[in-house]
Amino acid sequence: MSNPSKLLSANSPIVLPSLPYTENALEPTVSAKTISFHYGKHHKGYVDNLIKLIAGTEYSELSLEKIITDTQDQKEKKAIFNNASQVWNHTFYWKSLQEKGGGSLPSELKTLIDASFGSQSECKKALAEAALTQFGSGWAWLVIDGGKLKVINTINAESPITTKMKPLLTIDVWEHAYYLDYQNRRVEYVNALLDNLINWDFAYQNLS
């Protein structure tokens, strides 16, 4: 079927969300070509796959978060979990970036970052290390856990929303996130995101 969304009811929450900016808004750090493939092919592909997997099942009217938490430990539902989690992770990733990002921190977030890492610079170093040491595909996350901030990484489609930790922002380190622009130079991609695009305001909003 050319339009998998027709497999679900009009009330289904499973849709491809709009980008929070235009495809060329993150240039030159992330090219419009990368956004076109990453969002228009990969992210959309996860949405389409998920719709096909859940059509006619008990998951078809559930929220994305509920699908993820309900299938996380079910081996026979792994395909549903992987696609649902990748849809959620990618939506969160786009919001973790913004045009003219980086820069100074909102005051409340700065207080927490200073208490947890010592400084914004050390927080960025921790995020970069998590992103660069993730073997293969995965994600680096800034999370809040028990009132304290920390950095974690997850493999493949895994996400902190299946834990008691609350994600504040993320960096996608699947190769499709950067290969068109940076080839195998993941370190350049990660540092460029942290310096130029990371959305500290979004992280602050997620504290509440």
mmCIF file of C-alpha atoms in Angstrom:
data_model
loop_
_atom_site.group_PDB
_atom_site.id
_atom_site.type_symbol
_atom_site.label_atom_id
_atom_site.label_comp_id
_atom_site.label_asym_id
_atom_site.label_seq_id
_atom_site.Cartn_x
_atom_site.Cartn_y
_atom_site.Cartn_z
ATOM 1 C CA MET A 1 0.000 0.000 0.000
ATOM 2 C CA SER A 2 1.417 3.387 -1.007
ATOM 3 C CA ASN A 3 -0.066 5.125 2.044
ATOM 4 C CA PRO A 4 0.240 2.859 5.109
ATOM 5 C CA SER A 5 -1.512 5.427 7.324
ATOM 6 C CA LYS A 6 -4.801 4.348 5.733
ATOM 7 C CA LEU A 7 -4.397 1.031 7.563
ATOM 8 C CA LEU A 8 -5.180 2.784 10.861
ATOM 9 C CA SER A 9 -8.191 4.794 11.951
ATOM 10 C CA ALA A 10 -8.185 8.562 11.672
ATOM 11 C CA ASN A 11 -7.883 8.698 15.469
ATOM 12 C CA SER A 12 -4.601 6.808 15.604
ATOM 13 C CA PRO A 13 -1.753 8.812 17.165
ATOM 14 C CA ILE A 14 0.840 7.075 14.979
ATOM 15 C CA VAL A 15 1.844 9.648 12.374
ATOM 16 C CA LEU A 16 5.038 11.173 11.029
ATOM 17 C CA PRO A 17 5.325 14.456 12.953
ATOM 18 C CA SER A 18 6.391 17.592 11.149
ATOM 19 C CA LEU A 19 9.971 18.767 11.506
ATOM 20 C CA PRO A 20 10.288 21.724 13.896
ATOM 21 C CA TYR A 21 12.218 23.644 11.193
ATOM 22 C CA THR A 22 12.795 23.618 7.440
ATOM 23 C CA GLU A 23 15.064 20.985 5.913
ATOM 24 C CA ASN A 24 17.844 23.517 5.296
ATOM 25 C CA ALA A 25 17.619 25.240 8.695
ATOM 26 C CA LEU A 26 20.511 23.292 10.237
ATOM 27 C CA GLU A 27 23.001 23.957 7.451
ATOM 28 C CA PRO A 28 25.948 23.912 7.214
ATOM 29 C CA THR A 29 26.257 21.599 10.241
ATOM 30 C CA VAL A 30 23.613 19.190 8.936
ATOM 31 C CA SER A 31 22.788 19.482 5.256
ATOM 32 C CA ALA A 32 19.325 19.621 3.747
ATOM 33 C CA LYS A 33 20.246 16.449 1.853
ATOM 34 C CA THR A 34 20.916 14.611 5.113
ATOM 35 C CA ILE A 35 17.659 15.879 6.619
ATOM 36 C CA SER A 36 15.778 14.832 3.486
ATOM 37 C CA PHE A 37 17.074 11.267 3.725
ATOM 38 C CA HIS A 38 17.122 11.003 7.513
ATOM 39 C CA TYR A 39 13.644 12.413 8.080
ATOM 40 C CA GLY A 40 11.964 11.679 4.761
ATOM 41 C CA LYS A 41 13.282 8.131 4.315
ATOM 42 C CA HIS A 42 14.520 6.711 7.628
ATOM 43 C CA HIS A 43 12.126 8.339 10.104
ATOM 44 C CA LYS A 44 9.194 7.952 7.723
ATOM 45 C CA GLY A 45 10.224 4.352 7.113
ATOM 46 C CA TYR A 46 9.972 3.562 10.827
ATOM 47 C CA VAL A 47 6.511 5.148 10.942
ATOM 48 C CA ASP A 48 5.323 3.208 7.895
ATOM 49 C CA ASN A 49 6.747 -0.069 9.220
ATOM 50 C CA LEU A 50 5.119 0.449 12.604
ATOM 51 C CA ILE A 51 1.733 1.149 11.061
ATOM 52 C CA LYS A 52 1.918 -2.060 9.036
ATOM 53 C CA LEU A 53 2.931 -4.038 12.126
ATOM 54 C CA ILE A 54 0.168 -2.764 14.414
ATOM 55 C CA ALA A 55 -2.747 -2.454 11.986
ATOM 56 C CA GLY A 56 -5.600 -4.606 13.256
ATOM 57 C CA THR A 57 -3.879 -5.347 16.572
ATOM 58 C CA GLU A 58 -4.428 -4.218 20.157
ATOM 59 C CA TYR A 59 -1.700 -1.609 19.621
ATOM 60 C CA SER A 60 -3.396 0.291 16.802
ATOM 61 C CA GLU A 61 -5.050 2.919 19.022
ATOM 62 C CA LEU A 62 -2.328 3.186 21.673
ATOM 63 C CA SER A 63 0.062 6.081 22.094
ATOM 64 C CA LEU A 64 3.614 5.636 20.885
ATOM 65 C CA GLU A 65 4.915 5.639 24.457
ATOM 66 C CA LYS A 66 2.413 2.972 25.507
ATOM 67 C CA ILE A 67 3.347 0.769 22.551
ATOM 68 C CA ILE A 68 7.021 1.051 23.518
ATOM 69 C CA THR A 69 6.544 0.230 27.190
ATOM 70 C CA ASP A 70 4.102 -2.607 26.458
ATOM 71 C CA THR A 71 6.418 -4.355 23.987
ATOM 72 C CA GLN A 72 9.866 -3.690 25.446
ATOM 73 C CA ASP A 73 10.332 -7.120 27.043
ATOM 74 C CA GLN A 74 8.390 -9.219 24.551
ATOM 75 C CA LYS A 75 10.692 -11.079 22.199
ATOM 76 C CA GLU A 76 7.879 -11.828 19.764
ATOM 77 C CA LYS A 77 7.027 -8.098 19.618
ATOM 78 C CA LYS A 78 10.603 -6.941 18.993
ATOM 79 C CA ALA A 79 9.851 -5.558 15.532
ATOM 80 C CA ILE A 80 7.014 -3.453 16.927
ATOM 81 C CA PHE A 81 9.214 -2.209 19.766
ATOM 82 C CA ASN A 82 12.146 -1.363 17.495
ATOM 83 C CA ASN A 83 10.090 0.636 15.031
ATOM 84 C CA ALA A 84 8.005 2.382 17.697
ATOM 85 C CA SER A 85 11.072 3.329 19.702
ATOM 86 C CA GLN A 86 12.885 4.590 16.624
ATOM 87 C CA VAL A 87 9.902 6.777 15.738
ATOM 88 C CA TRP A 88 9.959 8.240 19.260
ATOM 89 C CA ASN A 89 13.740 8.620 19.380
ATOM 90 C CA HIS A 90 13.873 10.431 16.050
ATOM 91 C CA THR A 91 11.073 12.823 16.970
ATOM 92 C CA PHE A 92 12.956 13.629 20.180
ATOM 93 C CA TYR A 93 16.223 14.046 18.251
ATOM 94 C CA TRP A 94 14.791 16.652 15.877
ATOM 95 C CA LYS A 95 13.593 18.661 18.865
ATOM 96 C CA SER A 96 17.032 18.330 20.482
ATOM 97 C CA LEU A 97 18.469 20.445 17.660
ATOM 98 C CA GLN A 98 17.743 23.996 16.629
ATOM 99 C CA GLU A 99 19.049 26.610 14.245
ATOM 100 C CA LYS A 100 21.706 28.684 16.018
ATOM 101 C CA GLY A 101 21.779 26.245 18.907
ATOM 102 C CA GLY A 102 24.535 25.649 21.424
ATOM 103 C CA GLY A 103 25.288 28.771 23.383
ATOM 104 C CA SER A 104 24.353 29.629 26.939
ATOM 105 C CA LEU A 105 22.087 27.656 29.244
ATOM 106 C CA PRO A 106 18.783 28.626 30.855
ATOM 107 C CA SER A 107 19.600 29.477 34.473
ATOM 108 C CA GLU A 108 17.787 26.551 36.122
ATOM 109 C CA LEU A 109 19.377 24.075 33.724
ATOM 110 C CA LYS A 110 22.774 25.682 34.296
ATOM 111 C CA THR A 111 22.411 25.162 38.045
ATOM 112 C CA LEU A 112 21.672 21.467 37.543
ATOM 113 C CA ILE A 113 24.438 20.989 34.988
ATOM 114 C CA ASP A 114 26.984 22.715 37.211
ATOM 115 C CA ALA A 115 25.921 20.544 40.162
ATOM 116 C CA SER A 116 26.009 17.333 38.129
ATOM 117 C CA PHE A 117 29.012 17.852 35.848
ATOM 118 C CA GLY A 118 30.890 20.877 37.160
ATOM 119 C CA SER A 119 30.264 23.029 34.092
ATOM 120 C CA GLN A 120 28.542 23.193 30.726
ATOM 121 C CA SER A 121 31.849 22.322 29.093
ATOM 122 C CA GLU A 122 32.136 19.125 31.127
ATOM 123 C CA CYS A 123 28.542 18.206 30.292
ATOM 124 C CA LYS A 124 29.312 18.594 26.585
ATOM 125 C CA LYS A 125 32.417 16.450 27.013
ATOM 126 C CA ALA A 126 30.342 13.733 28.683
ATOM 127 C CA LEU A 127 27.777 13.819 25.873
ATOM 128 C CA ALA A 128 30.516 13.672 23.258
ATOM 129 C CA GLU A 129 32.198 10.747 24.994
ATOM 130 C CA ALA A 130 28.916 8.826 25.198
ATOM 131 C CA ALA A 131 28.226 9.478 21.525
ATOM 132 C CA LEU A 132 31.729 8.576 20.390
ATOM 133 C CA THR A 133 32.115 5.442 22.499
ATOM 134 C CA GLN A 134 28.761 3.979 21.469
ATOM 135 C CA PHE A 135 29.848 0.945 19.445
ATOM 136 C CA GLY A 136 27.796 0.687 16.286
ATOM 137 C CA SER A 137 24.373 2.309 16.118
ATOM 138 C CA GLY A 138 22.687 4.029 19.021
ATOM 139 C CA TRP A 139 22.019 7.229 20.913
ATOM 140 C CA ALA A 140 23.635 9.498 23.506
ATOM 141 C CA TRP A 141 21.253 11.040 26.040
ATOM 142 C CA LEU A 142 21.218 13.730 28.679
ATOM 143 C CA VAL A 143 18.764 12.475 31.307
ATOM 144 C CA ILE A 144 17.573 13.378 34.765
ATOM 145 C CA ASP A 145 17.596 10.541 37.266
ATOM 146 C CA GLY A 146 16.564 11.080 40.857
ATOM 147 C CA GLY A 147 17.020 14.824 40.626
ATOM 148 C CA LYS A 148 20.517 14.605 39.157
ATOM 149 C CA LEU A 149 21.581 14.921 35.551
ATOM 150 C CA LYS A 150 23.681 12.267 33.888
ATOM 151 C CA VAL A 151 24.679 11.115 30.428
ATOM 152 C CA ILE A 152 23.936 7.633 29.117
ATOM 153 C CA ASN A 153 24.033 5.868 25.787
ATOM 154 C CA THR A 154 21.643 3.292 24.370
ATOM 155 C CA ILE A 155 22.150 0.747 21.629
ATOM 156 C CA ASN A 156 20.107 0.529 18.438
ATOM 157 C CA ALA A 157 16.466 1.456 19.199
ATOM 158 C CA GLU A 158 16.714 1.427 23.001
ATOM 159 C CA SER A 159 15.472 4.497 24.844
ATOM 160 C CA PRO A 160 15.484 5.815 28.423
ATOM 161 C CA ILE A 161 11.691 6.134 28.342
ATOM 162 C CA THR A 162 11.572 2.436 29.248
ATOM 163 C CA THR A 163 13.363 3.291 32.513
ATOM 164 C CA LYS A 164 12.737 5.663 35.409
ATOM 165 C CA MET A 165 15.117 8.165 33.844
ATOM 166 C CA LYS A 166 13.653 11.152 32.001
ATOM 167 C CA PRO A 167 15.382 12.180 28.749
ATOM 168 C CA LEU A 168 16.220 15.850 28.233
ATOM 169 C CA LEU A 169 17.942 15.685 24.844
ATOM 170 C CA THR A 170 19.642 13.194 22.549
ATOM 171 C CA ILE A 171 22.247 12.786 19.819
ATOM 172 C CA ASP A 172 21.640 10.209 17.091
ATOM 173 C CA VAL A 173 24.809 8.266 16.277
ATOM 174 C CA TRP A 174 23.363 5.896 13.721
ATOM 175 C CA GLU A 175 25.481 6.338 10.585
ATOM 176 C CA HIS A 176 22.505 7.559 8.564
ATOM 177 C CA ALA A 177 22.443 10.649 10.821
ATOM 178 C CA TYR A 178 25.793 11.917 9.593
ATOM 179 C CA TYR A 179 27.355 9.817 6.836
ATOM 180 C CA LEU A 180 26.338 12.000 3.881
ATOM 181 C CA ASP A 181 27.978 15.027 5.524
ATOM 182 C CA TYR A 182 30.802 13.547 7.586
ATOM 183 C CA GLN A 183 31.376 10.014 6.252
ATOM 184 C CA ASN A 184 33.159 8.108 9.054
ATOM 185 C CA ARG A 185 34.103 11.258 11.007
ATOM 186 C CA ARG A 186 31.615 10.833 13.833
ATOM 187 C CA VAL A 187 33.691 13.033 16.128
ATOM 188 C CA GLU A 188 33.279 16.031 13.800
ATOM 189 C CA TYR A 189 29.530 15.489 13.580
ATOM 190 C CA VAL A 190 29.091 15.172 17.349
ATOM 191 C CA ASN A 191 31.207 18.211 18.182
ATOM 192 C CA ALA A 192 29.490 20.295 15.496
ATOM 193 C CA LEU A 193 26.070 19.421 16.910
ATOM 194 C CA LEU A 194 27.114 20.291 20.441
ATOM 195 C CA ASP A 195 28.704 23.575 19.395
ATOM 196 C CA ASN A 196 26.154 24.777 16.848
ATOM 197 C CA LEU A 197 22.797 23.028 17.097
ATOM 198 C CA ILE A 198 22.101 21.458 20.479
ATOM 199 C CA ASN A 199 18.847 22.807 21.901
ATOM 200 C CA TRP A 200 19.423 23.590 25.562
ATOM 201 C CA ASP A 201 16.018 25.294 25.745
ATOM 202 C CA PHE A 202 14.364 21.982 24.827
ATOM 203 C CA ALA A 203 16.359 20.237 27.550
ATOM 204 C CA TYR A 204 15.176 22.859 30.037
ATOM 205 C CA GLN A 205 11.542 22.405 28.970
ATOM 206 C CA ASN A 206 11.846 18.684 29.651
ATOM 207 C CA LEU A 207 12.822 19.303 33.269
ATOM 208 C CA SER A 208 9.205 20.052 34.173
#
